[in-house]
């Protein structure tokens, strides 16, 4: 597991006191909507060899969409490394075709047992994973902790997830199983009857079968000043 140390001075007592005061006064309503913790694995959209443990802390926008903060661990000093949006099959099918490759399916992750809810009793977990099995996710990581970066460097990158056996590194799987007291094989057996999207996994999902990478390109900056626009012609 990668967990680089962030450079900088230790948090001062005065800072902690201010945080205690603001924590008592402010509401933090968006954060308080987070209701579940999912653990899974992501890989970079252009490099399946770079696999990352991903802890999702999720809140529903409604029954067909949830949004998740992604951390590298579930501990108090965890790094916020990315975001994931999860939508229903119905919403996915409304997306333009050029958008669909940016989204990945969750069917294999759930049925194989590698996506799980730490410490949640099986019957409760089952109720939600029956829904997740049918969804699609769009994930961006900002912090490349697998490279040992101690700050979020470089461009945000599109992430993908596992779609078949043999993709997840055994040592990564065994490490997570040991730390969280789970067995992916036992979970796989329990989830054999779970069903995925009604129309099957869309052929354009999961990158459309291709690798995808984020790149930066310089352009003229559009501005509201008409004289600036005309000078660029």
Short mmCIF file of C-alpha atoms in Angstrom, two decimals:
data_model
loop_
_atom_site.label_atom_id
_atom_site.label_comp_id
_atom_site.label_asym_id
_atom_site.label_seq_id
_atom_site.Cartn_x
_atom_site.Cartn_y
_atom_site.Cartn_z
CA UNK A 1 0.00 0.00 0.00
CA UNK A 2 1.31 3.44 -0.96
CA UNK A 3 1.05 6.18 1.65
CA UNK A 4 3.55 8.99 0.96
CA UNK A 5 4.24 11.55 3.66
CA UNK A 6 3.15 15.10 2.94
CA UNK A 7 5.91 17.73 3.39
CA UNK A 8 5.37 20.77 5.59
CA UNK A 9 5.26 21.95 9.18
CA UNK A 10 3.16 19.98 11.69
CA UNK A 11 -0.29 21.41 12.37
CA UNK A 12 0.04 24.09 15.04
CA UNK A 13 -2.04 24.21 18.21
CA UNK A 14 -3.56 27.54 17.15
CA UNK A 15 -4.69 25.98 13.87
CA UNK A 16 -6.29 23.09 15.74
CA UNK A 17 -8.10 25.52 18.03
CA UNK A 18 -9.46 27.46 15.06
CA UNK A 19 -10.61 24.21 13.46
CA UNK A 20 -12.34 23.18 16.68
CA UNK A 21 -14.20 26.50 16.74
CA UNK A 22 -15.22 26.41 13.06
CA UNK A 23 -16.19 22.74 13.42
CA UNK A 24 -18.62 23.68 16.19
CA UNK A 25 -20.09 26.64 14.29
CA UNK A 26 -20.33 25.51 10.66
CA UNK A 27 -22.69 22.86 9.34
CA UNK A 28 -20.67 20.87 6.73
CA UNK A 29 -23.96 19.68 5.23
CA UNK A 30 -22.50 18.26 2.00
CA UNK A 31 -19.96 16.18 3.92
CA UNK A 32 -22.57 14.96 6.41
CA UNK A 33 -24.54 13.43 3.54
CA UNK A 34 -21.82 10.79 3.12
CA UNK A 35 -23.44 7.52 4.17
CA UNK A 36 -21.23 4.66 3.00
CA UNK A 37 -17.66 3.47 2.52
CA UNK A 38 -16.81 1.28 -0.47
CA UNK A 39 -13.37 -0.22 -1.00
CA UNK A 40 -12.27 -1.17 -4.53
CA UNK A 41 -9.37 -0.86 -6.97
CA UNK A 42 -8.69 1.53 -9.85
CA UNK A 43 -6.08 1.56 -12.59
CA UNK A 44 -4.96 4.42 -14.80
CA UNK A 45 -6.96 4.61 -18.02
CA UNK A 46 -3.77 4.26 -20.08
CA UNK A 47 -1.81 1.82 -17.87
CA UNK A 48 -3.40 -1.23 -16.22
CA UNK A 49 -0.12 -2.01 -14.43
CA UNK A 50 -0.64 1.03 -12.18
CA UNK A 51 -3.29 -0.24 -9.76
CA UNK A 52 -4.47 1.71 -6.73
CA UNK A 53 -6.50 0.83 -3.65
CA UNK A 54 -9.42 3.26 -3.56
CA UNK A 55 -11.67 4.06 -0.60
CA UNK A 56 -14.93 5.69 -1.70
CA UNK A 57 -16.97 7.77 0.74
CA UNK A 58 -20.31 8.26 -1.00
CA UNK A 59 -23.52 10.26 -0.81
CA UNK A 60 -26.65 9.94 -2.94
CA UNK A 61 -27.88 12.84 -5.04
CA UNK A 62 -30.96 10.73 -5.73
CA UNK A 63 -31.75 7.06 -6.34
CA UNK A 64 -29.92 7.07 -9.67
CA UNK A 65 -26.78 9.05 -8.85
CA UNK A 66 -24.24 9.11 -6.05
CA UNK A 67 -20.98 11.04 -5.71
CA UNK A 68 -17.91 9.79 -3.88
CA UNK A 69 -14.75 11.27 -2.40
CA UNK A 70 -11.85 8.86 -2.93
CA UNK A 71 -9.05 8.45 -0.40
CA UNK A 72 -5.98 6.23 -0.43
CA UNK A 73 -6.84 4.76 2.99
CA UNK A 74 -9.75 4.94 5.45
CA UNK A 75 -7.51 6.41 8.15
CA UNK A 76 -7.60 9.92 9.67
CA UNK A 77 -4.52 11.04 7.69
CA UNK A 78 -5.79 9.70 4.36
CA UNK A 79 -5.02 11.59 1.14
CA UNK A 80 -7.96 12.80 -0.96
CA UNK A 81 -6.82 11.35 -4.29
CA UNK A 82 -9.90 11.57 -6.49
CA UNK A 83 -13.63 11.67 -7.16
CA UNK A 84 -16.12 9.23 -8.63
CA UNK A 85 -19.63 9.80 -9.93
CA UNK A 86 -21.86 6.72 -10.04
CA UNK A 87 -25.01 6.66 -12.17
CA UNK A 88 -27.74 4.17 -13.08
CA UNK A 89 -27.90 2.35 -16.39
CA UNK A 90 -30.86 4.55 -17.36
CA UNK A 91 -28.80 7.73 -16.92
CA UNK A 92 -25.76 6.21 -18.63
CA UNK A 93 -27.82 5.44 -21.73
CA UNK A 94 -28.78 9.13 -22.03
CA UNK A 95 -25.11 10.19 -22.32
CA UNK A 96 -23.68 11.23 -25.72
CA UNK A 97 -21.66 8.48 -27.36
CA UNK A 98 -18.45 10.51 -27.05
CA UNK A 99 -18.99 10.64 -23.28
CA UNK A 100 -19.70 6.95 -22.68
CA UNK A 101 -16.06 5.71 -22.97
CA UNK A 102 -15.15 7.85 -19.93
CA UNK A 103 -17.38 5.67 -17.74
CA UNK A 104 -16.67 2.17 -16.45
CA UNK A 105 -18.99 -0.67 -15.47
CA UNK A 106 -19.16 -2.14 -11.95
CA UNK A 107 -20.48 -5.61 -12.76
CA UNK A 108 -17.19 -7.50 -12.52
CA UNK A 109 -15.98 -5.60 -9.46
CA UNK A 110 -19.09 -6.52 -7.51
CA UNK A 111 -19.53 -10.12 -8.67
CA UNK A 112 -15.84 -10.97 -8.18
CA UNK A 113 -15.98 -9.77 -4.57
CA UNK A 114 -13.23 -7.15 -4.89
CA UNK A 115 -15.64 -4.26 -4.28
CA UNK A 116 -16.88 -4.40 -0.71
CA UNK A 117 -18.18 -2.31 2.19
CA UNK A 118 -15.76 -2.66 5.14
CA UNK A 119 -17.34 -3.90 8.37
CA UNK A 120 -20.90 -3.78 7.00
CA UNK A 121 -22.98 -6.92 7.72
CA UNK A 122 -23.53 -9.11 4.67
CA UNK A 123 -27.32 -8.70 4.30
CA UNK A 124 -27.05 -4.90 4.40
CA UNK A 125 -24.10 -4.86 2.02
CA UNK A 126 -25.98 -7.16 -0.37
CA UNK A 127 -28.93 -4.78 -0.68
CA UNK A 128 -26.74 -1.95 -1.92
CA UNK A 129 -24.34 -3.99 -4.05
CA UNK A 130 -27.31 -5.41 -5.96
CA UNK A 131 -27.79 -1.80 -7.17
CA UNK A 132 -24.11 -0.96 -7.66
CA UNK A 133 -23.76 -4.04 -9.89
CA UNK A 134 -25.96 -2.35 -12.48
CA UNK A 135 -24.27 1.08 -12.42
CA UNK A 136 -21.52 2.94 -14.25
CA UNK A 137 -18.84 5.19 -12.73
CA UNK A 138 -16.68 8.08 -13.92
CA UNK A 139 -13.48 8.47 -11.91
CA UNK A 140 -10.75 11.11 -11.90
CA UNK A 141 -7.63 10.84 -9.72
CA UNK A 142 -5.66 13.97 -8.89
CA UNK A 143 -2.91 12.49 -6.69
CA UNK A 144 -0.63 9.76 -8.05
CA UNK A 145 0.22 8.14 -4.73
CA UNK A 146 1.34 4.94 -6.47
CA UNK A 147 4.35 6.91 -7.80
CA UNK A 148 5.19 8.04 -4.27
CA UNK A 149 4.21 11.66 -4.99
CA UNK A 150 3.95 13.49 -1.67
CA UNK A 151 1.85 16.24 -3.27
CA UNK A 152 -0.81 16.08 -6.03
CA UNK A 153 1.43 16.55 -9.07
CA UNK A 154 0.67 16.44 -12.78
CA UNK A 155 -2.62 16.37 -14.65
CA UNK A 156 -5.80 14.75 -13.30
CA UNK A 157 -6.16 11.31 -14.87
CA UNK A 158 -9.14 9.23 -15.91
CA UNK A 159 -9.25 5.92 -14.06
CA UNK A 160 -10.79 2.60 -15.02
CA UNK A 161 -11.63 -0.53 -13.09
CA UNK A 162 -11.37 -4.30 -13.35
CA UNK A 163 -13.51 -6.11 -15.91
CA UNK A 164 -12.23 -9.70 -15.83
CA UNK A 165 -10.14 -12.23 -13.92
CA UNK A 166 -6.35 -11.99 -14.04
CA UNK A 167 -6.17 -8.18 -14.05
CA UNK A 168 -5.78 -7.46 -10.32
CA UNK A 169 -2.32 -8.04 -8.87
CA UNK A 170 -2.40 -10.92 -6.39
CA UNK A 171 -0.21 -9.14 -3.84
CA UNK A 172 -2.51 -6.10 -3.83
CA UNK A 173 -5.56 -8.31 -3.41
CA UNK A 174 -4.00 -10.37 -0.59
CA UNK A 175 -2.89 -7.24 1.27
CA UNK A 176 -6.40 -5.76 1.26
CA UNK A 177 -7.98 -9.09 2.23
CA UNK A 178 -5.63 -9.38 5.19
CA UNK A 179 -6.09 -5.84 6.45
CA UNK A 180 -9.88 -5.88 6.21
CA UNK A 181 -10.52 -9.52 7.09
CA UNK A 182 -12.35 -10.38 3.87
CA UNK A 183 -12.11 -13.18 1.31
CA UNK A 184 -12.75 -12.19 -2.29
CA UNK A 185 -13.31 -15.82 -3.29
CA UNK A 186 -15.95 -16.34 -0.60
CA UNK A 187 -17.66 -13.11 -1.60
CA UNK A 188 -17.57 -14.19 -5.25
CA UNK A 189 -19.43 -17.38 -4.38
CA UNK A 190 -22.08 -15.44 -2.44
CA UNK A 191 -22.63 -12.99 -5.30
CA UNK A 192 -22.84 -15.49 -8.17
CA UNK A 193 -26.53 -14.74 -8.75
CA UNK A 194 -26.16 -10.95 -8.93
CA UNK A 195 -27.18 -9.35 -12.20
CA UNK A 196 -25.65 -6.49 -14.13
CA UNK A 197 -27.18 -3.82 -16.37
CA UNK A 198 -30.47 -4.85 -18.00
CA UNK A 199 -29.08 -4.24 -21.48
CA UNK A 200 -25.67 -5.74 -20.72
CA UNK A 201 -22.46 -3.75 -20.44
CA UNK A 202 -22.49 -1.07 -23.12
CA UNK A 203 -19.75 -1.58 -25.75
CA UNK A 204 -18.64 2.06 -25.46
CA UNK A 205 -18.11 1.83 -21.69
CA UNK A 206 -14.74 1.00 -20.13
CA UNK A 207 -12.89 3.19 -22.61
CA UNK A 208 -14.57 1.42 -25.51
CA UNK A 209 -11.80 -1.16 -25.16
CA UNK A 210 -9.04 1.43 -25.59
CA UNK A 211 -6.61 3.23 -23.29
CA UNK A 212 -7.38 6.86 -22.43
CA UNK A 213 -5.02 9.52 -21.06
CA UNK A 214 -5.45 13.17 -20.06
CA UNK A 215 -3.20 15.64 -21.90
CA UNK A 216 -2.74 19.41 -21.67
CA UNK A 217 -3.03 21.58 -24.79
CA UNK A 218 -2.38 25.30 -25.03
CA UNK A 219 -5.17 27.43 -26.51
CA UNK A 220 -6.08 31.10 -26.73
CA UNK A 221 -8.03 32.01 -23.61
CA UNK A 222 -11.59 33.15 -24.41
CA UNK A 223 -12.54 36.37 -22.67
CA UNK A 224 -15.65 38.50 -22.47
CA UNK A 225 -13.80 41.62 -23.67
CA UNK A 226 -14.80 42.04 -27.38
CA UNK A 227 -11.57 43.89 -28.16
CA UNK A 228 -9.53 40.94 -26.91
CA UNK A 229 -11.53 38.51 -29.04
CA UNK A 230 -11.07 40.60 -32.18
CA UNK A 231 -7.32 40.89 -31.57
CA UNK A 232 -7.04 37.08 -31.69
CA UNK A 233 -8.51 36.85 -35.20
#
